[in-house]
Short mmCIF file of C-alpha atoms in Angstrom, two decimals:
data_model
loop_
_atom_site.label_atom_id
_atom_site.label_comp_id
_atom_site.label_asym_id
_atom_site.label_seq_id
_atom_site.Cartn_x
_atom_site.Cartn_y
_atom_site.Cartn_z
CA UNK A 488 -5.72 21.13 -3.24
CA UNK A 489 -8.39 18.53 -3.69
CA UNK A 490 -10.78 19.33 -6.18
CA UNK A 491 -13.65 17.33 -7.58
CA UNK A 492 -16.54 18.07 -9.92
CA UNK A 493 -19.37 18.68 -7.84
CA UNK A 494 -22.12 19.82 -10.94
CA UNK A 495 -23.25 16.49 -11.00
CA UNK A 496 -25.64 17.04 -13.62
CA UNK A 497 -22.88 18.35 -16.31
CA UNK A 498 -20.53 15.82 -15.53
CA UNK A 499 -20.28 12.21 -14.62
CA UNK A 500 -17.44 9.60 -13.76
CA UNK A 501 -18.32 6.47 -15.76
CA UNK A 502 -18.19 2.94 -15.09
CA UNK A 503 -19.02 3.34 -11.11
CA UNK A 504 -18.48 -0.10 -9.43
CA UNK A 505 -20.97 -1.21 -7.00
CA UNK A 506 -19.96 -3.69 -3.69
CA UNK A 507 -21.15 -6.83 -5.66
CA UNK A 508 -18.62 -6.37 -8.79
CA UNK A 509 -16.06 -5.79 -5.97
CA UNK A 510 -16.80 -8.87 -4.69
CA UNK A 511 -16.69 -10.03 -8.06
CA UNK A 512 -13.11 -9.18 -8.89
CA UNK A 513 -12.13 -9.98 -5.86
CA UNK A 514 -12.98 -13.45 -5.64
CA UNK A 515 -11.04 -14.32 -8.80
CA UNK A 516 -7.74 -13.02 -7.02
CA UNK A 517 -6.48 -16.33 -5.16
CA UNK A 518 -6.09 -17.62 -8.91
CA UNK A 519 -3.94 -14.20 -9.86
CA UNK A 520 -2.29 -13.82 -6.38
CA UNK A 521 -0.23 -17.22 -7.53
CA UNK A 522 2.01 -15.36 -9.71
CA UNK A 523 2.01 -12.21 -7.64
CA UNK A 524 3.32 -14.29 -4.51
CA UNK A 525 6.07 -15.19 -6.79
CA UNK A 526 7.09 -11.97 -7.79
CA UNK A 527 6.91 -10.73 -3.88
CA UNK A 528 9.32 -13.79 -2.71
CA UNK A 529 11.75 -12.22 -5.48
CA UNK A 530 14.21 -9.60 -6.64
CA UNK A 531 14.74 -6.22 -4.12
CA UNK A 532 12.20 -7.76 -1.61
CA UNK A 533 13.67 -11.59 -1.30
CA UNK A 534 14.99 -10.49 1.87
CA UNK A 535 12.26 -9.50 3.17
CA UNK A 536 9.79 -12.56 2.56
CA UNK A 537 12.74 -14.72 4.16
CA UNK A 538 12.08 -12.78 7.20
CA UNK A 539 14.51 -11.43 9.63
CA UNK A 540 14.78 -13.88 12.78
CA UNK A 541 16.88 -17.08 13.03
CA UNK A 542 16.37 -20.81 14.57
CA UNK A 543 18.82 -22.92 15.36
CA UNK A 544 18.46 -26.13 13.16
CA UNK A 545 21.30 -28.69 13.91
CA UNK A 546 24.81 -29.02 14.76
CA UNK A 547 27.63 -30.68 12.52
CA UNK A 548 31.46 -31.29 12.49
CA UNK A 549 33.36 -28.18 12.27
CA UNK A 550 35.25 -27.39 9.14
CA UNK A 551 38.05 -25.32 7.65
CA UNK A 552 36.35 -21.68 7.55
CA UNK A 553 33.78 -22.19 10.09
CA UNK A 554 32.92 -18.91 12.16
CA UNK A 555 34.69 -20.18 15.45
CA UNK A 556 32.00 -18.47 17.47
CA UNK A 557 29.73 -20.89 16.32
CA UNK A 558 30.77 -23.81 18.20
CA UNK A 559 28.91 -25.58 20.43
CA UNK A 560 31.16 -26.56 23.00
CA UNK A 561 28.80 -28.70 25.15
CA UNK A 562 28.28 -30.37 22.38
CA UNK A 563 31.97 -30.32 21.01
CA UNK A 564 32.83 -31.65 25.05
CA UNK A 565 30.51 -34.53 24.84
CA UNK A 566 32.31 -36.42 21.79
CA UNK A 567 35.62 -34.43 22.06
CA UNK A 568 35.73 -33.06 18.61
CA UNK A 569 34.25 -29.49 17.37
CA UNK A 570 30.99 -29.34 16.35
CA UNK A 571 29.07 -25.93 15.27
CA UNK A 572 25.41 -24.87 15.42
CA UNK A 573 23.59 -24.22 12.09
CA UNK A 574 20.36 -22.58 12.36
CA UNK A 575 17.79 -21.53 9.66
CA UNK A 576 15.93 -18.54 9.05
CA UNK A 577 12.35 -18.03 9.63
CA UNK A 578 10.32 -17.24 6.71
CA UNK A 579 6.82 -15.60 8.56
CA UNK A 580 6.99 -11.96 7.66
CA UNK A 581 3.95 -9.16 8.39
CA UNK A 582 2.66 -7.58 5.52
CA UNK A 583 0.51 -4.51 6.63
CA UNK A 584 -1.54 -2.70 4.58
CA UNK A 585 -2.24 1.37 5.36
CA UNK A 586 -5.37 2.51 3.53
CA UNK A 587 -6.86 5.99 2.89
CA UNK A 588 -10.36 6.41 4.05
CA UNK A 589 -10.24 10.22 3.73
CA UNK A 590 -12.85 11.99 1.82
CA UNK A 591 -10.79 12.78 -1.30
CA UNK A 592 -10.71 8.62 -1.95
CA UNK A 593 -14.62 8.78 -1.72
CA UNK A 594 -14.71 11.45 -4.25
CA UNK A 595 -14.89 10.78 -8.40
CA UNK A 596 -17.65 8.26 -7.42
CA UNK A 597 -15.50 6.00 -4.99
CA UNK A 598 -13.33 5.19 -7.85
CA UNK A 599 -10.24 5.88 -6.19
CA UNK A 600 -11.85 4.00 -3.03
CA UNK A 601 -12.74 0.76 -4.99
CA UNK A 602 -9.43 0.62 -6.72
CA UNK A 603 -7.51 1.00 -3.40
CA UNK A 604 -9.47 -2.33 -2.23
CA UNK A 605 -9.00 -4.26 -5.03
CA UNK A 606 -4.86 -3.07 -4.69
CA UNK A 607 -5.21 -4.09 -1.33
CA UNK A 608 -7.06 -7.53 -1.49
CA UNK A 609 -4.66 -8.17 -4.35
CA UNK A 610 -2.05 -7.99 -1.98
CA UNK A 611 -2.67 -9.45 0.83
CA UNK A 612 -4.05 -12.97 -1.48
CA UNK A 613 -0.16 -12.59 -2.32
CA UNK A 614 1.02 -12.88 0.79
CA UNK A 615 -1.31 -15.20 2.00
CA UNK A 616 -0.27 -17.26 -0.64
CA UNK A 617 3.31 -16.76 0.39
CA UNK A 618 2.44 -17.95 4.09
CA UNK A 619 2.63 -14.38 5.68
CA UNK A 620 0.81 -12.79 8.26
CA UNK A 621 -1.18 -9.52 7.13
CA UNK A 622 -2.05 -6.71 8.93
CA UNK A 623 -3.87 -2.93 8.18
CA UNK A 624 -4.30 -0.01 9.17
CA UNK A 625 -6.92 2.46 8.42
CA UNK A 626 -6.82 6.10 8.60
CA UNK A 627 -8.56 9.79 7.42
CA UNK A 628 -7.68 12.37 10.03
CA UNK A 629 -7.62 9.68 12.59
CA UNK A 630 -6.56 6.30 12.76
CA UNK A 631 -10.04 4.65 12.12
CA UNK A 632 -9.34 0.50 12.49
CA UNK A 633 -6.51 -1.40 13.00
CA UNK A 634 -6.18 -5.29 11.62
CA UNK A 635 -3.83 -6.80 14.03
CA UNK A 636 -1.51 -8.89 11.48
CA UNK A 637 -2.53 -12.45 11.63
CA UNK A 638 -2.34 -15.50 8.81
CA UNK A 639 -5.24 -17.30 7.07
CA UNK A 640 -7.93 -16.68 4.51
CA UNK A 641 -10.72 -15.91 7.01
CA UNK A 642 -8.47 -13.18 8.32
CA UNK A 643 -7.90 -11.73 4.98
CA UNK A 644 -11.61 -11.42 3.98
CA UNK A 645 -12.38 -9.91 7.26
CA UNK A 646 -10.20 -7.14 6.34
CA UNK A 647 -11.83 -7.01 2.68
CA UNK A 648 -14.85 -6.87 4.53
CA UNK A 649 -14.41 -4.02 6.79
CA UNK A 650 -13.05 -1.91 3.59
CA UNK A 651 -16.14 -2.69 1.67
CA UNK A 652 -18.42 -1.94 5.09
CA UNK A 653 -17.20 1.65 5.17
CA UNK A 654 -20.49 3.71 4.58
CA UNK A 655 -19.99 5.88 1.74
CA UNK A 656 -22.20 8.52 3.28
CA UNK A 657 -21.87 12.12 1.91
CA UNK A 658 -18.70 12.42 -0.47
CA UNK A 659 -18.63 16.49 0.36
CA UNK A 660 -18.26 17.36 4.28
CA UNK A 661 -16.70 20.15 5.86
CA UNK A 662 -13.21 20.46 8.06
CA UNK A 663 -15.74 19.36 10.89
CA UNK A 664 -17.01 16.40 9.64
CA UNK A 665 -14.02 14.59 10.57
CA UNK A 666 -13.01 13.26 6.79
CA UNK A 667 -9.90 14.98 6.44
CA UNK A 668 -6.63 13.14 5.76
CA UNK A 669 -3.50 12.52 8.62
CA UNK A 670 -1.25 9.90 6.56
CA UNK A 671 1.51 11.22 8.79
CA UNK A 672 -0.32 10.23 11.67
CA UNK A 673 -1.19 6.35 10.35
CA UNK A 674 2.20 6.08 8.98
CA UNK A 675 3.66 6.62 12.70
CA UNK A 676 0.55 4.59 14.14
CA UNK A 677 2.25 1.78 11.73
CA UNK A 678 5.56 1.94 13.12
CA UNK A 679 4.46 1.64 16.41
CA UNK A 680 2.34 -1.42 15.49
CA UNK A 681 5.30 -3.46 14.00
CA UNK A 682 7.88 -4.76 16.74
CA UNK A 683 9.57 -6.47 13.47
CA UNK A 684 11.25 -5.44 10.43
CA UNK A 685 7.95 -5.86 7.93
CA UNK A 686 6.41 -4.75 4.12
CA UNK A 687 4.37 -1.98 4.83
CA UNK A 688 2.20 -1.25 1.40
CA UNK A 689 0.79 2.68 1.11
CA UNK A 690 -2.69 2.81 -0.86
CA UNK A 691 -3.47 6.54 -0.66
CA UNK A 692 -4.01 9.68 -3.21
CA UNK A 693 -1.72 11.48 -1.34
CA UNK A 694 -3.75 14.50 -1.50
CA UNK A 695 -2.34 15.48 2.06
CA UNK A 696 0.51 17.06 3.46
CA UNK A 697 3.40 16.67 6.14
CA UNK A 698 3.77 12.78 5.65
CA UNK A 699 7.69 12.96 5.03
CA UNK A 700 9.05 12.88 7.75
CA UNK A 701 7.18 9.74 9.07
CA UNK A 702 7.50 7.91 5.69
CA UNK A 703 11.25 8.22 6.29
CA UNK A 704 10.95 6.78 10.00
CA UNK A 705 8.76 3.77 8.73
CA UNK A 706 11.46 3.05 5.65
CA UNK A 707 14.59 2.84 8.23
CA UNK A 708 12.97 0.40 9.99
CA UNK A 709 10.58 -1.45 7.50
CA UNK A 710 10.11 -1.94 3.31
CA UNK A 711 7.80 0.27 1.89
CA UNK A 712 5.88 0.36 -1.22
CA UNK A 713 4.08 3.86 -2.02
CA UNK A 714 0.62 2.98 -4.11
CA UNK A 715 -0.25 6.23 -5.37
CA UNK A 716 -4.03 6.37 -7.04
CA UNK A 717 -4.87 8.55 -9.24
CA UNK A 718 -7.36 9.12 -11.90
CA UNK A 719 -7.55 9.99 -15.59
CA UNK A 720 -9.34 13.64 -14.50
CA UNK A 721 -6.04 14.44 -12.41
CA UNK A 722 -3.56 14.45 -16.43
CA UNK A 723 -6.60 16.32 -18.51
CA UNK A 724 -9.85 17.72 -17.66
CA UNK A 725 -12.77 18.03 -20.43
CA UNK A 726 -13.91 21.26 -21.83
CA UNK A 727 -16.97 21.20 -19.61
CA UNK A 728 -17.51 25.24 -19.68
CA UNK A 729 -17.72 26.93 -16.09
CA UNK A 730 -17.98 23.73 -13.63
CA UNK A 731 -18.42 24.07 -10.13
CA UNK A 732 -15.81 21.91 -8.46
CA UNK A 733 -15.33 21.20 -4.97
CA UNK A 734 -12.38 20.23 -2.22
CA UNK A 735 -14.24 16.77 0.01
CA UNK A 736 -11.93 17.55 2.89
CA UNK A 737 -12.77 21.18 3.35
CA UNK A 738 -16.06 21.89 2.09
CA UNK A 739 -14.62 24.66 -0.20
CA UNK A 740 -16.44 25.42 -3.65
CA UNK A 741 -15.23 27.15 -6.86
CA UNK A 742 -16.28 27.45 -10.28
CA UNK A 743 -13.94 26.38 -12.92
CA UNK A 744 -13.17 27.79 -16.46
CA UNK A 745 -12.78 24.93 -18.03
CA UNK A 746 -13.27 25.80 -21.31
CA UNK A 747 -10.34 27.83 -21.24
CA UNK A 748 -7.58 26.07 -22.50
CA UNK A 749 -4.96 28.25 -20.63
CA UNK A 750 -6.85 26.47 -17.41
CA UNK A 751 -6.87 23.07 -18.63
CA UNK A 752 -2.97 23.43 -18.68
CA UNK A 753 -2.63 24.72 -15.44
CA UNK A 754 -4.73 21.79 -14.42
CA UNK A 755 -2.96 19.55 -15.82
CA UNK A 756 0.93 20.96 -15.26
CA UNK A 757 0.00 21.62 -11.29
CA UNK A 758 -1.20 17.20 -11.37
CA UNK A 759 2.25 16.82 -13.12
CA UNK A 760 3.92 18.82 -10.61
CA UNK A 761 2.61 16.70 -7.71
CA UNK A 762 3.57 13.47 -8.51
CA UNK A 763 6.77 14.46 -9.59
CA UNK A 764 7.54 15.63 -5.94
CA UNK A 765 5.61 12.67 -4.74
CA UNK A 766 7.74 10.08 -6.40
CA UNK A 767 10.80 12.23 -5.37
CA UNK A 768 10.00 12.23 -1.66
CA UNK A 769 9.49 8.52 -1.60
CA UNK A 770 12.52 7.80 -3.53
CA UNK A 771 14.45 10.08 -0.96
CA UNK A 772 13.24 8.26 1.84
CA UNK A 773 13.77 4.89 -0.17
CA UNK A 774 10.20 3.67 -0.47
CA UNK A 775 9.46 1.95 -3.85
CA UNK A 776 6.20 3.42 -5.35
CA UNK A 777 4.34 2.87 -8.34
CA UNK A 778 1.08 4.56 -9.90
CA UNK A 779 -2.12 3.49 -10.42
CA UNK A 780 -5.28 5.07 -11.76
CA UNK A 781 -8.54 4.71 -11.76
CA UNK A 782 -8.67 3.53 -15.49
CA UNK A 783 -6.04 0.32 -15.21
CA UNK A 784 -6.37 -3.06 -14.19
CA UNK A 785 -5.13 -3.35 -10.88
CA UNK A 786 -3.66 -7.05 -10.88
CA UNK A 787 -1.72 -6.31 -14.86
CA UNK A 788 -0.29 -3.15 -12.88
CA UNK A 789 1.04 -4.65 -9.30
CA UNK A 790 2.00 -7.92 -11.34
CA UNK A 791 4.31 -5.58 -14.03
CA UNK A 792 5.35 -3.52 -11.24
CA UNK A 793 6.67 -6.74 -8.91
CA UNK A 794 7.70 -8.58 -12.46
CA UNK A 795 9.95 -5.59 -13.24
CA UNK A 796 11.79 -5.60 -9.86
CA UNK A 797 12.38 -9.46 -10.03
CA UNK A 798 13.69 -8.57 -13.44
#
């Protein structure tokens, strides 16, 4: 169920944010992704950002408690005493972002849309700023663009730029229009993309179903954070009277009691519902996930969220 007022008229989502205040926010994140890079390199994902390879480095004398298999015994031959090879690890890591481009994240005025970009862009500054190559993946019913992961500013805005590129277009379309949502699909399209352990990073409403299974897949292999968005309409909807409300993805139209109060709280307990099984079915398949609506600051909430897992 993905229902959205539709009676434009009677009701309207405030503080709509055009492409330029994107841009806006978004070019003050290099200055925020400084302590956000920090908080990646840290706590539950430290070994991930250390990435997952090895190089050999140098060889030395042996010594009491030294791995025997270690040895280099050309080496060792040559000047007739053990030595042992040290390596180091390699610290590149891919970062790849999965975004939702269905029709539900166009709904509400793009809110949900605009926020997912500024999670994103947030996030890959981060990385950038931790040296790591970033990658994404877009998706609705299809997988619509794929960012091969690669390092460097002018890849990162590229990306930015594609999000902000995607024509809005009509937010209501039918099952044919092609706007419905396959995160199942993209997650396994992301699997397939990474040949290395990575940090794959979910920005989706998650207004779609049989994704499970393939969310478990991607965590056995990879890191996962869930970024669930949501919106202040999903907890309470106003007393607007009988609203006509509408699923993006389907094309289906009802009209809603809403000044019934007895509605209102089925509204509200069937939203509650939902993300309690969403943050059970990532925590099952051991992908860390975090909320974030419409109405909060994007970098306070990713920064609190990373700060408390450092913590």
């Amino acid at each position: 169920m993905r229902w959205f007022p539709v009676s434009w008229p009677l009701f309207r989502y405030p503080e709509t944010v055009d492409r330029y205040e994107l841009l806006r926010k978004i070019a003050t994140f290099p200055l925020v992704a400084r302590g956000l890079a920090e908080d990646l390199l840290s706590g539950d994902f430290r070994s991930v950002f250390k990435g997952q390879g090895i190089e050999f480095d140098e060889v030395r004398h042996y010594e009491p408690g030294d791995d025997v298999r270690s040895i280099d015994w050309n080496v060792s031959a040559r000047f007739g005493t053990p030595y042992v090879k040290m390596y180091r690890e390699e610290r590149e890591l891919t970062v790849c972002l999965v975004l939702d481009e269905s029709a539900s994240m166009f709904a509400a005025d793009m809110r949900r849309r605009d926020q997912a970009i500024l999670a994103a862009a947030l996030v890959a500054f981060s990385a950038e700023r931790a040296g790591q190559r970033i990658g994404a993946v877009c998706f609705d019913q299809e997988i619509t663009r794929v960012f091969s992961p690669r390092k460097g500013r002018s890849h990162i805005m590229s990306i930015i730029s594609g999000l902000l590129s995607t024509a809005s277009g009509e937010v209501f379309r039918t099952s044919d229009g092609g706007k419905g949502s396959n995160l199942g699909l993209a997650l396994a399209g992301t699997g397939r993309l990474l040949k290395r352990r990575s940090l794959v990073v979910i920005l989706s409403d998650f207004l779609c179903i049989n994704w499970e299974q393939e969310l478990g897949y991607l965590c056995a292999k990879h890191d996962v954070i869930a970024i669930g968005i949501t919106d202040p309409l999903d907890k309470e909807i106003p007393n607007l009277g009988l609203l006509t409300m509408g699923d993006p993805e389907t094309g289906t139209v009802l009209h809603a009691p809403t000044g019934f109060s007895s509605f209102r709280s089925a509204w509200a307990e069937w939203h509650s519902d939902r993300t309690k099984l969403w943050k059970s079915l990532c925590h099952r398949c051991g992908a860390s996930y975090v909320e974030l609506s419409t109405a909060e600051d994007a970098p306070a909430v990713l920064t609190r969220f990373f700060g408390e897992r450092r913590s």
